[in-house]
Coordinates of C-alpha atoms and ligand atoms in Angstrom, one line a residue:
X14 CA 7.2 -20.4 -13.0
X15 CA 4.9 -17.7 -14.0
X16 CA 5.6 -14.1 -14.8
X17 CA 5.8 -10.8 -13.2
X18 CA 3.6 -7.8 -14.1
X19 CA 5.3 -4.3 -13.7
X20 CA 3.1 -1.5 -14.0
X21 CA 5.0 1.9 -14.2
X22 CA 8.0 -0.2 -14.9
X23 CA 10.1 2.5 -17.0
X24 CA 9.6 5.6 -14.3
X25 CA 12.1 5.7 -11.7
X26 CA 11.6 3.2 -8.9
X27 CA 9.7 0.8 -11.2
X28 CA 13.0 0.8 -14.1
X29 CA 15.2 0.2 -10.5
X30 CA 12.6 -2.5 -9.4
X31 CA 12.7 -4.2 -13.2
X32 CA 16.7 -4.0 -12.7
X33 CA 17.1 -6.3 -9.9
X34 CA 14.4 -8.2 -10.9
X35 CA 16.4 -9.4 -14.5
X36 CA 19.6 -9.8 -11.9
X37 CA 17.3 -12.0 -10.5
X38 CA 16.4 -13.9 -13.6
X39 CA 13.2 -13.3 -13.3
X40 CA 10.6 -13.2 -16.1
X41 CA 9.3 -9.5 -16.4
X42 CA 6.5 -7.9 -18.3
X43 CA 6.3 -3.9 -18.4
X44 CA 3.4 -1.5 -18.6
X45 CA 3.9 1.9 -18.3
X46 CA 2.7 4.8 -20.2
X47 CA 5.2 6.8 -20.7
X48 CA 3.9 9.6 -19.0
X49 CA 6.6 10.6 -16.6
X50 CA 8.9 7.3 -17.1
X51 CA 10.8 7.0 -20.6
X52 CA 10.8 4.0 -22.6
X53 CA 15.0 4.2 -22.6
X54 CA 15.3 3.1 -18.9
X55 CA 13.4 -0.2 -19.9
X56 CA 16.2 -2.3 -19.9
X57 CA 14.9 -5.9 -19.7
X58 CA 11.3 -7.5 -19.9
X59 CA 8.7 -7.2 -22.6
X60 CA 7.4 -3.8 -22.4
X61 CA 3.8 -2.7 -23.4
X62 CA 3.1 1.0 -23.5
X63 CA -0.3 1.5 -22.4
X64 CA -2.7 2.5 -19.6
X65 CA -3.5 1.3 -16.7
X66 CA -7.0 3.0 -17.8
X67 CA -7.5 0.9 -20.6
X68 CA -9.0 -2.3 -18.8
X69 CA -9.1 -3.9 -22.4
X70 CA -5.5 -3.4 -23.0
X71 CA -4.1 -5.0 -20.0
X72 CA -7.3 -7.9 -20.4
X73 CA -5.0 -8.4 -23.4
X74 CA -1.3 -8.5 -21.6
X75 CA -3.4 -11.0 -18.7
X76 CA -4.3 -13.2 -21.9
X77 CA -1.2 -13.5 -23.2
X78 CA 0.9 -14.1 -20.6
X79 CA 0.3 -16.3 -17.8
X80 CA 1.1 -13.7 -14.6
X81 CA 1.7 -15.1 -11.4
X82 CA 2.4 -11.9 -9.3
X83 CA 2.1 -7.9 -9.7
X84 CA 4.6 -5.0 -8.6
X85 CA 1.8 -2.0 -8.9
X86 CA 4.0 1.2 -9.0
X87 CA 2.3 2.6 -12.4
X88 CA 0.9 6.2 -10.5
X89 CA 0.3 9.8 -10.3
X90 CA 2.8 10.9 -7.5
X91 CA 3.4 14.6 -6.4
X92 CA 2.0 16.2 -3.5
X93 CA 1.1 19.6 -5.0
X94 CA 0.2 18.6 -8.5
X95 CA -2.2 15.8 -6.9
X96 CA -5.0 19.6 -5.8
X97 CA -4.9 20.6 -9.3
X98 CA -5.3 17.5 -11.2
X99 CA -8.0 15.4 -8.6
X100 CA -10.0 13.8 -11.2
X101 CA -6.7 12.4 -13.2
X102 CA -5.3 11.2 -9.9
X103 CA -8.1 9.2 -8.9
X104 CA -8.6 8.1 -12.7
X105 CA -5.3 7.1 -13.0
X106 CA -4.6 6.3 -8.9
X107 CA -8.3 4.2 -8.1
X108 CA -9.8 3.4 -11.3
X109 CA -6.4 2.1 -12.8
X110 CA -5.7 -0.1 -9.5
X111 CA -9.7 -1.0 -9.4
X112 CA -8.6 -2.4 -13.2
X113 CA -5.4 -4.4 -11.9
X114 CA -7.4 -6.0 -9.2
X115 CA -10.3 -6.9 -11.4
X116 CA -8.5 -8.6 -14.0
X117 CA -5.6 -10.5 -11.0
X118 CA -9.2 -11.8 -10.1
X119 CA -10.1 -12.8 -13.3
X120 CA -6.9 -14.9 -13.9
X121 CA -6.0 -15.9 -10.9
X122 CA -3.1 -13.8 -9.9
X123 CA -1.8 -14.8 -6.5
X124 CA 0.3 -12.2 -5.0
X125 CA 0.5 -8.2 -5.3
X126 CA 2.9 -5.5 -4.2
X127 CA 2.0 -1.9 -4.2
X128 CA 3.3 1.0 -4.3
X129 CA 1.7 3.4 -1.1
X130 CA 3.3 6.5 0.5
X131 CA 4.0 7.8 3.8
X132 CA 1.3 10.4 2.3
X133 CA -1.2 8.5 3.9
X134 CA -0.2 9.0 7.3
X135 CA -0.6 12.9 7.4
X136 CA 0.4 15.1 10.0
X137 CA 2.7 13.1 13.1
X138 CA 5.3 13.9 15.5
X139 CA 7.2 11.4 16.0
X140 CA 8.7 8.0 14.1
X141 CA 5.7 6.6 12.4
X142 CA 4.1 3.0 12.7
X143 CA 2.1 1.2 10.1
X144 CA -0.7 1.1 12.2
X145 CA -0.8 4.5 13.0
X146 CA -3.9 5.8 11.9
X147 CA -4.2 7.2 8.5
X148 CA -5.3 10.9 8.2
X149 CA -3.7 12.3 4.5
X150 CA -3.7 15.7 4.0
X151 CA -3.1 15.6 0.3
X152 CA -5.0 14.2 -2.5
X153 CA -2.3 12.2 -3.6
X154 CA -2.2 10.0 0.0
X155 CA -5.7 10.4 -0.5
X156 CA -5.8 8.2 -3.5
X157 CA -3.2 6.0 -2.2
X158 CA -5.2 5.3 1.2
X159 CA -8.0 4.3 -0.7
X160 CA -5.9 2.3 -3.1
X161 CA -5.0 0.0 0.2
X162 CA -8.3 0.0 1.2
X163 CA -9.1 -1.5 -2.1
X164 CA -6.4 -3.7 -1.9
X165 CA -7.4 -5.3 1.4
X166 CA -11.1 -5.5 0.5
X167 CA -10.2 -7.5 -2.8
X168 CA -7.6 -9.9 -0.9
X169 CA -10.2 -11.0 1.7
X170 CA -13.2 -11.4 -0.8
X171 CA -11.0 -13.4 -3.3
X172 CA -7.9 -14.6 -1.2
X173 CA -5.1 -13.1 -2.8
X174 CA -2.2 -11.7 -0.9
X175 CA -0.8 -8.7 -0.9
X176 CA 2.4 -6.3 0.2
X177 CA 1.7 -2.8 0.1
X178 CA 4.8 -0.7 0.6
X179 CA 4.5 2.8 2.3
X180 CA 7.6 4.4 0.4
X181 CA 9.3 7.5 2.1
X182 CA 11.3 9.8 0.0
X183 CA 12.7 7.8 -2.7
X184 CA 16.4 9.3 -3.3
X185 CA 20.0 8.4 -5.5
X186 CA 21.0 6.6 -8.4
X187 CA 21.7 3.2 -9.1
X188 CA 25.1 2.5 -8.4
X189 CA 26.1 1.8 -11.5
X190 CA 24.6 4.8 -12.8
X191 CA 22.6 3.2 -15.1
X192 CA 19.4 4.6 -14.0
X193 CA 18.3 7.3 -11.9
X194 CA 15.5 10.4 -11.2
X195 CA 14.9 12.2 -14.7
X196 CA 11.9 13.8 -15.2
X197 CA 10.8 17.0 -17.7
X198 CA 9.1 18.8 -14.6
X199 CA 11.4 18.0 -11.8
X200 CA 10.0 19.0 -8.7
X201 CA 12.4 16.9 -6.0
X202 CA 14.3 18.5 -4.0
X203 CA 17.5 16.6 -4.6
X204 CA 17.6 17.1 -8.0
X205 CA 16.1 20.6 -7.8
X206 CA 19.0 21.4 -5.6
X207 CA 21.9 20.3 -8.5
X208 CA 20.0 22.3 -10.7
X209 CA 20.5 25.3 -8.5
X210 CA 24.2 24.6 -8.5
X211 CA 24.0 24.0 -12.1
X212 CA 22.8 27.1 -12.9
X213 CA 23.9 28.9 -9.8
X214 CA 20.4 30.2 -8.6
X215 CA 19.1 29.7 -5.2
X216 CA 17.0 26.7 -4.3
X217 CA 13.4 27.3 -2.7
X218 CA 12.9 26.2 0.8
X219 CA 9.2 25.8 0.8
X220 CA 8.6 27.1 4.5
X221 CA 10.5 28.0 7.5
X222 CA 7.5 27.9 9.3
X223 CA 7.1 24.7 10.7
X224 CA 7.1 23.5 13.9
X225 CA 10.8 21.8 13.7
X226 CA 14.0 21.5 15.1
X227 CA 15.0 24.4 12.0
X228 CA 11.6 25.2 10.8
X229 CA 11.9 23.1 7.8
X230 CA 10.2 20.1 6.5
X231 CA 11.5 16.4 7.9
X232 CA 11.4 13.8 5.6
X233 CA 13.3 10.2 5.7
X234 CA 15.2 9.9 2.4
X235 CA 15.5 6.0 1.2
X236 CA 18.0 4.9 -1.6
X237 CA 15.9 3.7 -4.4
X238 CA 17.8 1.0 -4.5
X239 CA 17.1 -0.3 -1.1
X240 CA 13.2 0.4 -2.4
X241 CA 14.0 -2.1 -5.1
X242 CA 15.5 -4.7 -2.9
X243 CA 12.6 -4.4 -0.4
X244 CA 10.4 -5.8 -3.4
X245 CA 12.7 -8.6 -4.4
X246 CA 12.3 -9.4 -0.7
X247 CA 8.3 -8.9 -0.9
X248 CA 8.1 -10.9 -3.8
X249 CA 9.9 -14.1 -2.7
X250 CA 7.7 -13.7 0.8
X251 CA 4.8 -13.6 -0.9
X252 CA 5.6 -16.8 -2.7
X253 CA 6.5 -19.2 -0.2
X254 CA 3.6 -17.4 2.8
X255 CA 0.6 -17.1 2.1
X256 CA 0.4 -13.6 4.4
X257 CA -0.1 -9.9 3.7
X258 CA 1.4 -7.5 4.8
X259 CA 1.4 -3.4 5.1
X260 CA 5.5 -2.1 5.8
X261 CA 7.3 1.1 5.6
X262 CA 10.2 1.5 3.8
X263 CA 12.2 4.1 5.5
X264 CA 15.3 4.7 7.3
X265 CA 13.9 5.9 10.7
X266 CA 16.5 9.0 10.3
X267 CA 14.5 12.4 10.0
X268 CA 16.4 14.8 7.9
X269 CA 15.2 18.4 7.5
X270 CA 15.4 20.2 3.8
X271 CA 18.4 22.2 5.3
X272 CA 19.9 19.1 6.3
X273 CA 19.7 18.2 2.7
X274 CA 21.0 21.3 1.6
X275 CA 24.0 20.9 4.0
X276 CA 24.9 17.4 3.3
X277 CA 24.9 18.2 -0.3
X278 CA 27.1 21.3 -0.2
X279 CA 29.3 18.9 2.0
X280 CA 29.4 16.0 -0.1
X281 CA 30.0 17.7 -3.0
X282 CA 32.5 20.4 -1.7
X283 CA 30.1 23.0 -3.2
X284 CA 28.4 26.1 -2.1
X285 CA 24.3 25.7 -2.1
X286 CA 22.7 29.2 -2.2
X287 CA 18.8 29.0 -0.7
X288 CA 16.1 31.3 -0.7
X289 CA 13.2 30.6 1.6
X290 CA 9.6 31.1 0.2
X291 CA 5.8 30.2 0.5
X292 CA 4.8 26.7 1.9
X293 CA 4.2 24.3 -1.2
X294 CA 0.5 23.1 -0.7
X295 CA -0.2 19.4 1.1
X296 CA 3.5 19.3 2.8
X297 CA 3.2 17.3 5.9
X298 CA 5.7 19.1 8.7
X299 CA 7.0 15.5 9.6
X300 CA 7.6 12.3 8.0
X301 CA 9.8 9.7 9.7
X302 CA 9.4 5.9 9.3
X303 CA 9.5 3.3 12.1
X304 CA 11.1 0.4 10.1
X305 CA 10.8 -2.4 12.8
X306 CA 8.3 -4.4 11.7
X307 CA 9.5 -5.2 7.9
X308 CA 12.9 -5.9 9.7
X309 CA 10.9 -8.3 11.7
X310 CA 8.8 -9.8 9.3
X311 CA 11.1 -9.9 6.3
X312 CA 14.3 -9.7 8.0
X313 CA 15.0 -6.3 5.7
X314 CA 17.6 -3.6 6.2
X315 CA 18.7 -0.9 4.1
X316 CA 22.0 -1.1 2.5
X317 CA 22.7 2.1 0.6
X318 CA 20.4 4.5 2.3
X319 CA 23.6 6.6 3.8
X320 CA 22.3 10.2 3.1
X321 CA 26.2 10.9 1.9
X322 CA 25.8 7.9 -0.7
X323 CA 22.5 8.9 -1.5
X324 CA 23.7 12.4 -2.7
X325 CA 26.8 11.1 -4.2
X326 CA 25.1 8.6 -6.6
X327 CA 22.6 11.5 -7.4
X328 CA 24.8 13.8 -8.4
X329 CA 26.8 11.5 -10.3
X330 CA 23.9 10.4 -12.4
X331 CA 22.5 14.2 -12.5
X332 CA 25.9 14.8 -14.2
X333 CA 25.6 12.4 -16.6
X334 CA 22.4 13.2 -18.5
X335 CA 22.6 17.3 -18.1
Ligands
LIG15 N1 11.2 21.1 -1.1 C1 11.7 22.3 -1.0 N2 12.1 22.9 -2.2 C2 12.0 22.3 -3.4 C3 11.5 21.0 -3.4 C4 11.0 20.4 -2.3 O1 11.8 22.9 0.0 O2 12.4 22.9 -4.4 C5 10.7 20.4 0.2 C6 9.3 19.9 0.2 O3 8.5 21.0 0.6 C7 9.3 18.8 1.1 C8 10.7 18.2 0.9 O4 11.5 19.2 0.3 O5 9.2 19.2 2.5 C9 10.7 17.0 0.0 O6 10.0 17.3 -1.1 P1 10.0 16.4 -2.4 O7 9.2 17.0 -3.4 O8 11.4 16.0 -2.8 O9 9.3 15.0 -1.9 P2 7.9 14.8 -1.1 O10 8.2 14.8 0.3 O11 6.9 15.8 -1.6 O12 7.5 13.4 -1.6

């Protein structure tokens, strides 16, 4: 049957992606370096802790273990950090995914899903397409961009396929609140809202600035759980088509930081204080998803993506490990 490769498997949409995967009976294997994911949320598969850096590690896992397809979510990932730290998110971002693809050459790896961002669509006004063209404004969706780039170049030189995933805001807890967003330096605004509650101190609003309906930024928040399902779904695409593919995984619904703010204060029947202060560096105004074509293409819909259900499986699994 072959295996599955996992990179980044113990952070937070990779432990939810390994998850359904063992529902699934799959056969995983796990990379991950520990970085930003912990080694407790790796619930099921073989797990190696290493880098995606260290081309003679995973040589190593490809040897031993006869992979058929790779989820690549092992990354850097935050907007702001991404201007401070360029040459370790390229390292880890380009060179790691340069790696991946060398060595799914080199063994004969069939199929690959990655992990991209709506970071590499930059600034846009309305519900975005995939084939919108790409103009990031961060270095993060810069390293992502060329990531796909890669991607493509590799899959028509050595006829692999590929599903790269644009991810919107990945949001909520599994529902069984078994796994969920817990990170030493949280910088999400979901959980940095519960920890305003928490401690009762007011939540920044990076910018009332913008051109918006409020003047805050729009984002389109996506249940990580419906991310995870939208892999399972790539995954068993990729096996019986021999396509690729470039899909958002959104909800189409634009919600603005103090729409977030509001639903959670709702939802949770608590007040939310705010104070408003400078724009955070690389924050796009506007990021919506058009989600038509991955419904076309792989028949997918979200499922728990309800913005209430998204802040009540949050909170509940913010409440349970603070
Ligand atoms: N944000 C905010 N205050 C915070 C954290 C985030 O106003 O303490 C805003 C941020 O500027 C962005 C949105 O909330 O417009 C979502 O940010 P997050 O870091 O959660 O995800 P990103 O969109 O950067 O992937």
């Amino acid at each position: 049957m072959g295996k599955i490769l996992v990179t980044g498997g113990a952070g937070y949409i990779g432990s939810h992606v390994v998850k359904l995967l063992n529902l699934k009976k799959k056969e995983i294997i796990i990379i991950d370096n520990l970085s930003t994911g912990k080694k407790k949320y790796v619930k099921n598969g073989i797990f190696f802790k290493g880098d995606i850096r260290n081309k003679s590690h995973l040589y190593k896992i490809f040897s031993n273990h006869k992979i058929k397809s790779v989820i690549h979510l092992a990354a850097n990932c935050l907007v702001e950090e991404s201007h401070n730290k360029i040459d370790e998110y390229y390292e880890n971002n380009v060179v790691g995914t340069i790696n991946l693809l060398d060595l799914m050459v080199k063994f004969k790896v069939e199929n690959i899903i990655f992990s991209s961002s709506c970071s590499v669509y930059g600034y846009k006004s309305n519900k975005i397409k995939e084939d919108d063209n790409l103009n990031p404004i961060n270095v993060y969706g810069e390293t992502k961009k060329v990531c796909e780039e890669l991607i493509q170049s590799y899959s028509k030189a050595y006829k692999f396929n590929y599903i790269i995933l644009r991810y919107f805001n990945a949001c909520g807890a599994d529902l069984e609140n078994n796994l969920g967003e817990d990170r030493e330096n949280e910088t999400h605004l979901i959980p940095l809202i519960f920890k305003s509650i928490q401690n009762n101190k007011p939540v920044n609003i990076f910018g009332k600035d913008y051109k918006t309906r409020d003047k805050t930024c729009v984002r389109d928040y996506i249940h990580v759980q419906d991310i995870a399902r939208a892999h399972f779904k790539s995954l068993s695409f990729l096996r019986k088509n021999k396509k690729s593919f470039i899909f958002n995984l959104g909800t189409e619904k634009g919600l603005s930081v103090l729409d977030i703010i509001n639903i959670t204060s709702n939802v949770l029947n608590k007040k939310v204080r705010y104070k408003i202060s400078n724009r955070r560096k690389g924050d796009p105004p506007y990021l919506v998803a058009s989600s038509s074509k991955i419904k076309k293409k792989l028949n997918f819909t979200n499922k728990y993506s309800d913005p209430r259900l998204i802040i009540k499986t949050a909170w509940k699994w913010f409440q349970s490990i603070n």
